[in-house]
Amino acid sequence: MTVSPLATLPSRLLRLVGLVAVVSAGGNTLLHHGWWAVAAVASWIGWVVWIVVPERPRWPTVLCLVAMAIGGGLTCSFSAGSAITALAAVFAGFALLDEPVAVGAVIAALAIFGASVSQWVAGDAPSSLLAVVSGALVMGLMGWTRRQSRIAAEQNRLLVEQNRVIRAERDRAAALTERGRIARDMHDVLAHTLGGLVLQLDAADALLEAGEVDRAAERVKASHRLAVSGLADARRVVGALRAEEVDLGAELQRLADDHRGSGGRVEVRIDADLRGLDEQTAVALSRAIQEALTNARKHAPGQPVSIDLRTGPQGLTAVVSNALGSRVAALARTGSGAGLLGMTERIAALGGSVTAGRVDGHWTVRIRVPAPGRPVAGS
């Protein structure tokens, strides 16, 4: 555990006050007891070093507490201040956070042994030794309690830090998910609109080369309408971020109208109850069907497309199918596959599935999303 210098300042001041109290309580008396004065001075030196020694490494602190326990215990019969020194060493030994509890037990044993020697030399009554032992037990329990509270505080700090990291990762994941969703929306809008514009302008260019100015002008006007529709789509994408509900049926009809405006043929069949459909599912389905229409216009221009939306035992199923073109379209090689990938990711986020492939001479995209409150079955 990292401890800042400011955090240890109050405890160091408290140790200094303890040293002053111990010396004041009987320092002059102890200095007149011959060799016992050496033990007293050793305990005082332990106090001084304990006050100034850094928190790391721990071994200087342990040595100081050992000197205080032995010196204080050996002279406790001659001065009450020495008893305070021994008991303070016991408390601090048990309170050491990075050392095993056995270190506190050894310091307590040394203090009690020194007190026993002191009581025997001084000829004091056994009750005096019992008081020292009782004091050591009480101070050891207090030190152990202090140790447990510091451990709990450190665990709480680590838990708070862990929660902060988890929240940061969750926010980052949410931001990435939102960025991916916006990217898919923008891709769907741009691919749908720009693909149609290229087809219309290619047709206008061909008509101009053939001298059919009136028909070319109609194509240019259709391109203008498509560009206006694309701009509205882009605004709708931004507005969908705050929209509360989406009318999926009306959205599919709008997509069909746009496809017809680009010169395509499309039939929409809806055999499903769309009331109560949540906004996320409605947007995902409309974007997926929009991407399927864009792919049909790119790879099989002019071929009829059918959109079939119905409710089944597996939830909502949308099938977009178009006949395969007999020639390679101009836009067939312009895609990067991001549209199909985005469609799959969008539907998978709802617990649904997307399959696409050739079926009886048609390119068929099947989109399944689960009914509210139930997962989709395997495709």
Coordinates of C-alpha atoms in Angstrom, one line a residue:
M1 CA 0.0 0.0 0.0
T2 CA 1.3 3.4 -0.9
V3 CA 1.5 5.9 1.9
S4 CA 2.1 9.6 1.2
P5 CA 4.3 11.7 3.6
L6 CA 1.3 13.9 4.4
A7 CA -0.7 10.8 5.5
T8 CA 2.0 9.8 8.0
L9 CA 2.5 13.2 9.5
P10 CA -0.2 12.9 12.2
S11 CA 1.1 9.6 13.3
R12 CA 4.7 10.9 13.5
L13 CA 3.6 13.8 15.6
L14 CA 1.7 11.4 17.9
R15 CA 4.9 9.4 18.3
L16 CA 6.8 12.5 19.2
V17 CA 4.3 13.4 21.8
G18 CA 4.6 9.8 23.2
L19 CA 8.4 10.2 23.4
V20 CA 8.2 13.5 25.3
A21 CA 5.6 12.0 27.7
V22 CA 7.8 8.9 28.4
V23 CA 11.0 10.9 29.0
S24 CA 9.1 13.4 31.2
A25 CA 7.5 10.6 33.2
G26 CA 10.7 9.2 34.6
G27 CA 13.7 9.9 32.5
N28 CA 15.9 11.4 35.3
T29 CA 15.1 8.5 37.6
L30 CA 16.1 5.9 35.1
L31 CA 19.5 7.5 34.4
H32 CA 20.5 6.8 38.1
H33 CA 19.9 3.0 37.9
G34 CA 23.2 2.0 36.4
W35 CA 23.0 -0.6 33.7
W36 CA 19.3 -0.3 33.6
A37 CA 19.7 3.2 32.2
V38 CA 21.3 1.6 29.0
A39 CA 18.0 -0.3 28.4
A40 CA 16.0 2.9 28.9
V41 CA 18.2 4.9 26.5
A42 CA 17.9 2.1 24.0
S43 CA 14.1 2.3 24.1
W44 CA 14.3 6.1 23.7
I45 CA 16.5 5.7 20.7
G46 CA 13.9 3.3 19.3
W47 CA 11.3 6.0 19.8
V48 CA 13.4 8.6 18.0
V49 CA 14.2 6.3 15.0
W50 CA 10.6 5.2 14.8
I51 CA 9.5 8.9 14.5
V52 CA 11.9 9.7 11.6
V53 CA 12.3 6.3 9.8
P54 CA 10.6 6.0 6.3
E55 CA 7.6 3.8 5.9
R56 CA 9.6 1.6 3.5
P57 CA 11.4 -0.6 4.0
R58 CA 9.7 -2.1 7.1
W59 CA 12.7 -3.8 8.8
P60 CA 14.0 -0.5 10.5
T61 CA 10.5 0.0 12.0
V62 CA 10.5 -3.6 13.3
L63 CA 14.0 -3.2 14.9
C64 CA 12.8 0.0 16.6
L65 CA 9.8 -1.7 18.0
V66 CA 11.9 -4.6 19.3
A67 CA 14.2 -2.1 21.0
M68 CA 11.3 -0.3 22.6
A69 CA 9.7 -3.6 23.7
I70 CA 12.9 -4.9 25.4
G71 CA 14.1 -1.6 26.8
G72 CA 10.6 -0.6 28.0
G73 CA 9.9 -4.0 29.5
L74 CA 13.2 -4.2 31.4
T75 CA 12.7 -0.8 33.0
C76 CA 8.9 -0.7 33.5
S77 CA 9.3 -1.4 37.3
F78 CA 11.4 1.8 37.6
S79 CA 9.3 4.2 35.5
A80 CA 5.7 4.3 34.3
G81 CA 7.0 5.9 31.1
S82 CA 8.8 2.7 30.3
A83 CA 5.6 0.7 30.6
I84 CA 4.1 3.1 28.1
T85 CA 7.0 2.4 25.7
A86 CA 6.5 -1.3 25.9
L87 CA 2.8 -1.2 25.4
A88 CA 3.2 1.3 22.5
A89 CA 5.6 -1.2 20.8
V90 CA 3.0 -4.0 21.3
F91 CA 0.2 -1.9 19.7
A92 CA 2.4 -0.8 16.7
G93 CA 3.7 -4.4 16.2
F94 CA 0.2 -5.8 15.8
A95 CA -0.9 -2.8 13.6
L96 CA 1.9 -3.3 11.0
L97 CA 0.0 -3.8 7.8
D98 CA 2.7 -5.4 5.7
E99 CA 4.0 -7.8 8.3
P100 CA 2.5 -11.1 9.6
V101 CA 0.6 -11.0 12.9
A102 CA 3.4 -13.2 14.3
V103 CA 5.7 -10.1 14.3
G104 CA 3.3 -8.4 16.7
A105 CA 3.2 -11.6 18.9
V106 CA 7.0 -11.7 19.1
I107 CA 7.2 -8.1 20.1
A108 CA 4.5 -8.6 22.8
A109 CA 6.4 -11.7 24.1
L110 CA 9.6 -9.7 24.3
A111 CA 7.8 -6.9 26.2
I112 CA 6.2 -9.3 28.7
F113 CA 9.6 -11.2 29.2
G114 CA 11.4 -7.9 29.9
A115 CA 8.6 -6.9 32.3
S116 CA 9.0 -10.2 34.1
V117 CA 12.7 -9.7 34.5
S118 CA 12.1 -6.1 35.7
Q119 CA 9.5 -7.2 38.2
W120 CA 11.7 -10.1 39.5
V121 CA 14.7 -7.8 40.0
A122 CA 12.7 -5.1 41.6
G123 CA 10.8 -7.6 43.8
D124 CA 7.4 -6.3 42.9
A125 CA 4.2 -8.2 43.6
P126 CA 2.9 -10.6 41.0
S127 CA -0.1 -8.3 40.5
S128 CA 2.2 -5.7 38.8
L129 CA 3.3 -8.2 36.2
L130 CA -0.4 -9.2 35.7
A131 CA -1.2 -5.6 35.0
V132 CA 1.6 -5.4 32.4
V133 CA 0.4 -8.7 30.8
S134 CA -3.2 -7.5 30.7
G135 CA -2.1 -4.2 29.2
A136 CA -0.1 -6.0 26.5
L137 CA -3.2 -8.1 25.6
V138 CA -5.4 -5.1 25.4
M139 CA -2.9 -3.1 23.3
G140 CA -2.3 -6.1 21.1
L141 CA -6.1 -6.4 20.5
M142 CA -6.3 -2.7 19.7
G143 CA -3.4 -3.0 17.3
W144 CA -4.9 -6.0 15.6
T145 CA -8.2 -4.0 15.2
R146 CA -6.3 -1.1 13.7
R147 CA -4.6 -3.5 11.3
Q148 CA -8.0 -5.0 10.2
S149 CA -9.5 -1.5 9.7
R150 CA -6.5 -0.5 7.5
I151 CA -6.8 -3.7 5.5
A152 CA -10.5 -3.0 5.0
A153 CA -9.7 0.6 3.9
E154 CA -7.2 -0.7 1.4
Q155 CA -9.6 -3.2 0.0
N156 CA -12.2 -0.5 -0.3
R157 CA -9.7 1.7 -2.2
L158 CA -8.8 -1.2 -4.5
L159 CA -12.5 -1.9 -5.1
V160 CA -13.2 1.8 -5.9
E161 CA -10.2 1.8 -8.3
Q162 CA -11.4 -1.5 -9.9
N163 CA -14.9 0.0 -10.3
R164 CA -13.5 3.1 -11.9
V165 CA -11.5 1.0 -14.4
I166 CA -14.6 -1.1 -15.1
R167 CA -16.7 2.0 -15.7
A168 CA -14.1 3.4 -18.0
E169 CA -14.0 0.2 -20.0
R170 CA -17.8 0.0 -20.1
D171 CA -18.0 3.6 -21.3
R172 CA -15.3 3.0 -23.9
A173 CA -17.2 -0.1 -25.1
A174 CA -20.4 1.8 -25.3
A175 CA -18.7 4.6 -27.3
L176 CA -17.3 2.1 -29.7
T177 CA -20.7 0.4 -30.1
E178 CA -22.3 3.8 -30.8
R179 CA -19.6 4.7 -33.3
G180 CA -20.1 1.4 -35.1
R181 CA -23.9 1.9 -35.1
I182 CA -23.5 5.5 -36.6
A183 CA -21.0 4.2 -39.1
R184 CA -23.4 1.5 -40.2
D185 CA -26.3 4.1 -40.5
M186 CA -24.1 6.4 -42.5
H187 CA -22.9 3.6 -44.8
D188 CA -26.5 2.5 -45.4
V189 CA -27.6 6.0 -46.3
L190 CA -24.6 6.9 -48.5
A191 CA -24.5 3.6 -50.3
H192 CA -28.2 3.6 -51.0
T193 CA -28.2 7.2 -52.3
L194 CA -24.9 7.4 -54.1
G195 CA -25.3 4.0 -55.7
G196 CA -28.7 5.2 -57.2
L197 CA -27.1 8.5 -58.3
V198 CA -24.4 6.7 -60.2
L199 CA -26.9 4.5 -62.0
Q200 CA -29.1 7.5 -62.9
L201 CA -26.2 9.6 -64.1
D202 CA -24.8 6.7 -66.1
A203 CA -28.1 6.3 -67.8
A204 CA -28.4 10.1 -68.5
D205 CA -24.9 10.0 -70.0
A206 CA -25.8 7.1 -72.3
L207 CA -29.1 8.9 -73.3
L208 CA -27.2 12.1 -74.1
E209 CA -24.7 10.2 -76.3
A210 CA -27.7 8.7 -78.1
G211 CA -29.2 12.1 -78.6
E212 CA -32.3 11.5 -76.4
V213 CA -32.1 14.8 -74.5
D214 CA -35.6 14.7 -73.1
R215 CA -35.1 11.3 -71.5
A216 CA -31.7 12.3 -70.2
A217 CA -33.3 15.3 -68.6
E218 CA -35.8 13.0 -66.9
R219 CA -32.9 10.9 -65.5
V220 CA -31.2 14.1 -64.2
K221 CA -34.4 15.1 -62.5
A222 CA -34.7 11.6 -61.0
S223 CA -31.1 12.0 -59.7
H224 CA -32.0 15.3 -58.1
R225 CA -35.0 13.7 -56.4
L226 CA -32.7 10.9 -55.2
A227 CA -30.2 13.3 -53.8
V228 CA -32.9 15.2 -51.9
S229 CA -34.1 11.9 -50.5
G230 CA -30.5 11.0 -49.5
L231 CA -30.2 14.3 -47.7
A232 CA -33.5 13.6 -45.9
D233 CA -32.1 10.1 -45.0
A234 CA -29.0 11.6 -43.5
R235 CA -31.1 14.0 -41.4
R236 CA -33.3 11.0 -40.4
V237 CA -30.2 9.1 -39.2
V238 CA -29.3 12.0 -36.9
G239 CA -32.9 12.3 -35.7
A240 CA -33.1 8.6 -35.0
L241 CA -30.7 9.1 -32.2
R242 CA -33.4 10.8 -30.3
A243 CA -36.5 9.3 -31.9
E244 CA -38.8 7.5 -29.6
E245 CA -40.5 5.2 -32.2
V246 CA -40.2 4.3 -35.9
D247 CA -43.0 3.4 -38.2
L248 CA -41.4 0.4 -39.9
G249 CA -44.3 0.0 -42.5
A250 CA -44.0 3.6 -43.6
E251 CA -40.2 3.3 -43.7
L252 CA -40.4 0.3 -46.0
Q253 CA -42.8 2.0 -48.3
R254 CA -40.5 5.0 -48.5
L255 CA -37.5 2.7 -49.4
A256 CA -39.6 1.1 -52.1
D257 CA -40.5 4.5 -53.5
D258 CA -36.9 5.5 -53.6
H259 CA -36.0 2.3 -55.3
R260 CA -38.7 2.8 -57.9
G261 CA -37.5 6.4 -58.4
S262 CA -34.1 5.0 -59.3
G263 CA -35.6 3.0 -62.1
G264 CA -36.0 -0.3 -60.2
R265 CA -39.0 -2.5 -59.6
V266 CA -40.0 -3.6 -56.1
E267 CA -43.0 -5.2 -54.5
V268 CA -43.6 -5.0 -50.7
R269 CA -45.7 -7.5 -48.8
I270 CA -46.2 -7.0 -45.1
D271 CA -48.0 -9.8 -43.1
A272 CA -47.0 -8.8 -39.6
D273 CA -48.3 -6.8 -36.7
L274 CA -45.8 -4.0 -36.3
R275 CA -47.5 -2.3 -33.4
G276 CA -45.4 -2.1 -30.3
L277 CA -42.2 -2.9 -32.2
D278 CA -39.3 -1.2 -30.4
E279 CA -37.3 1.6 -32.0
Q280 CA -34.0 -0.3 -32.1
T281 CA -35.5 -3.4 -33.9
A282 CA -37.4 -1.2 -36.4
V283 CA -34.3 0.8 -37.3
A284 CA -32.2 -2.3 -37.6
L285 CA -34.7 -4.0 -39.9
S286 CA -35.2 -0.9 -42.1
R287 CA -31.4 -0.4 -42.4
A288 CA -30.9 -4.1 -43.3
I289 CA -33.6 -4.0 -45.9
Q290 CA -32.2 -0.7 -47.3
E291 CA -28.8 -2.4 -47.7
A292 CA -30.3 -5.4 -49.4
L293 CA -32.1 -3.0 -51.9
T294 CA -28.8 -1.2 -52.5
N295 CA -27.0 -4.5 -53.2
A296 CA -29.9 -5.5 -55.6
R297 CA -29.6 -2.2 -57.5
K298 CA -25.8 -2.5 -57.7
H299 CA -25.5 -6.2 -58.7
A300 CA -28.8 -6.7 -60.6
P301 CA -30.0 -3.4 -61.9
G302 CA -33.5 -3.5 -63.5
Q303 CA -34.4 -6.9 -61.9
P304 CA -37.6 -7.0 -59.9
V305 CA -37.1 -7.1 -56.1
S306 CA -39.6 -8.5 -53.6
I307 CA -39.7 -7.6 -49.9
D308 CA -41.7 -10.0 -47.7
L309 CA -42.1 -9.2 -44.0
R310 CA -44.1 -11.5 -41.8
T311 CA -44.4 -12.8 -38.3
G312 CA -43.6 -16.4 -37.6
P313 CA -42.8 -18.7 -34.7
Q314 CA -39.2 -17.4 -34.7
G315 CA -40.2 -13.8 -34.5
L316 CA -40.1 -11.3 -37.4
T317 CA -38.7 -12.5 -40.7
A318 CA -37.9 -10.3 -43.6
V319 CA -36.9 -11.8 -47.0
V320 CA -35.5 -9.6 -49.8
S321 CA -35.1 -11.4 -53.1
N322 CA -34.2 -10.4 -56.6
A323 CA -33.5 -12.2 -59.8
L324 CA -29.8 -12.6 -60.7
G325 CA -28.7 -10.3 -63.5
S326 CA -27.4 -11.7 -66.8
R327 CA -24.5 -9.3 -67.0
V328 CA -22.0 -7.7 -64.6
A329 CA -23.4 -4.3 -63.5
A330 CA -21.2 -1.2 -63.5
L331 CA -21.3 -1.0 -59.7
A332 CA -20.9 -4.7 -59.0
R333 CA -17.2 -4.3 -58.1
T334 CA -17.5 -1.1 -56.1
G335 CA -18.5 -2.6 -52.8
S336 CA -16.1 -3.6 -50.0
G337 CA -18.5 -5.9 -48.1
A338 CA -19.0 -3.4 -45.3
G339 CA -22.7 -3.3 -46.0
L340 CA -23.4 -6.9 -45.5
L341 CA -21.0 -7.0 -42.5
G342 CA -22.8 -4.0 -40.9
M343 CA -26.2 -5.6 -41.6
T344 CA -25.1 -8.8 -39.9
E345 CA -23.6 -7.0 -36.9
R346 CA -26.7 -4.8 -36.5
I347 CA -29.1 -7.8 -36.5
A348 CA -26.8 -9.9 -34.3
A349 CA -26.8 -7.2 -31.7
L350 CA -30.6 -7.9 -31.4
G351 CA -30.1 -11.7 -31.1
G352 CA -31.1 -12.2 -34.7
S353 CA -29.4 -13.7 -37.8
V354 CA -28.8 -12.8 -41.4
T355 CA -28.3 -15.3 -44.2
A356 CA -27.6 -14.4 -47.9
G357 CA -27.1 -16.5 -50.9
R358 CA -28.4 -17.9 -54.2
V359 CA -31.8 -19.7 -54.1
D360 CA -33.5 -20.9 -57.3
G361 CA -31.9 -18.3 -59.5
H362 CA -32.5 -15.5 -57.1
W363 CA -30.2 -13.7 -54.6
T364 CA -32.1 -14.0 -51.3
V365 CA -31.4 -12.2 -48.1
R366 CA -33.2 -13.6 -45.0
I367 CA -33.3 -11.5 -41.9
R368 CA -34.7 -12.8 -38.6
V369 CA -35.1 -10.9 -35.4
P370 CA -36.6 -12.4 -32.2
A371 CA -40.1 -11.5 -31.0
P372 CA -40.0 -9.2 -27.9
G373 CA -38.8 -11.2 -24.9
R374 CA -37.5 -14.3 -26.7
P375 CA -34.3 -15.2 -28.6
V376 CA -34.3 -16.1 -32.3
A377 CA -34.1 -19.7 -33.2
G378 CA -31.2 -21.1 -35.2
S379 CA -31.3 -20.3 -38.9

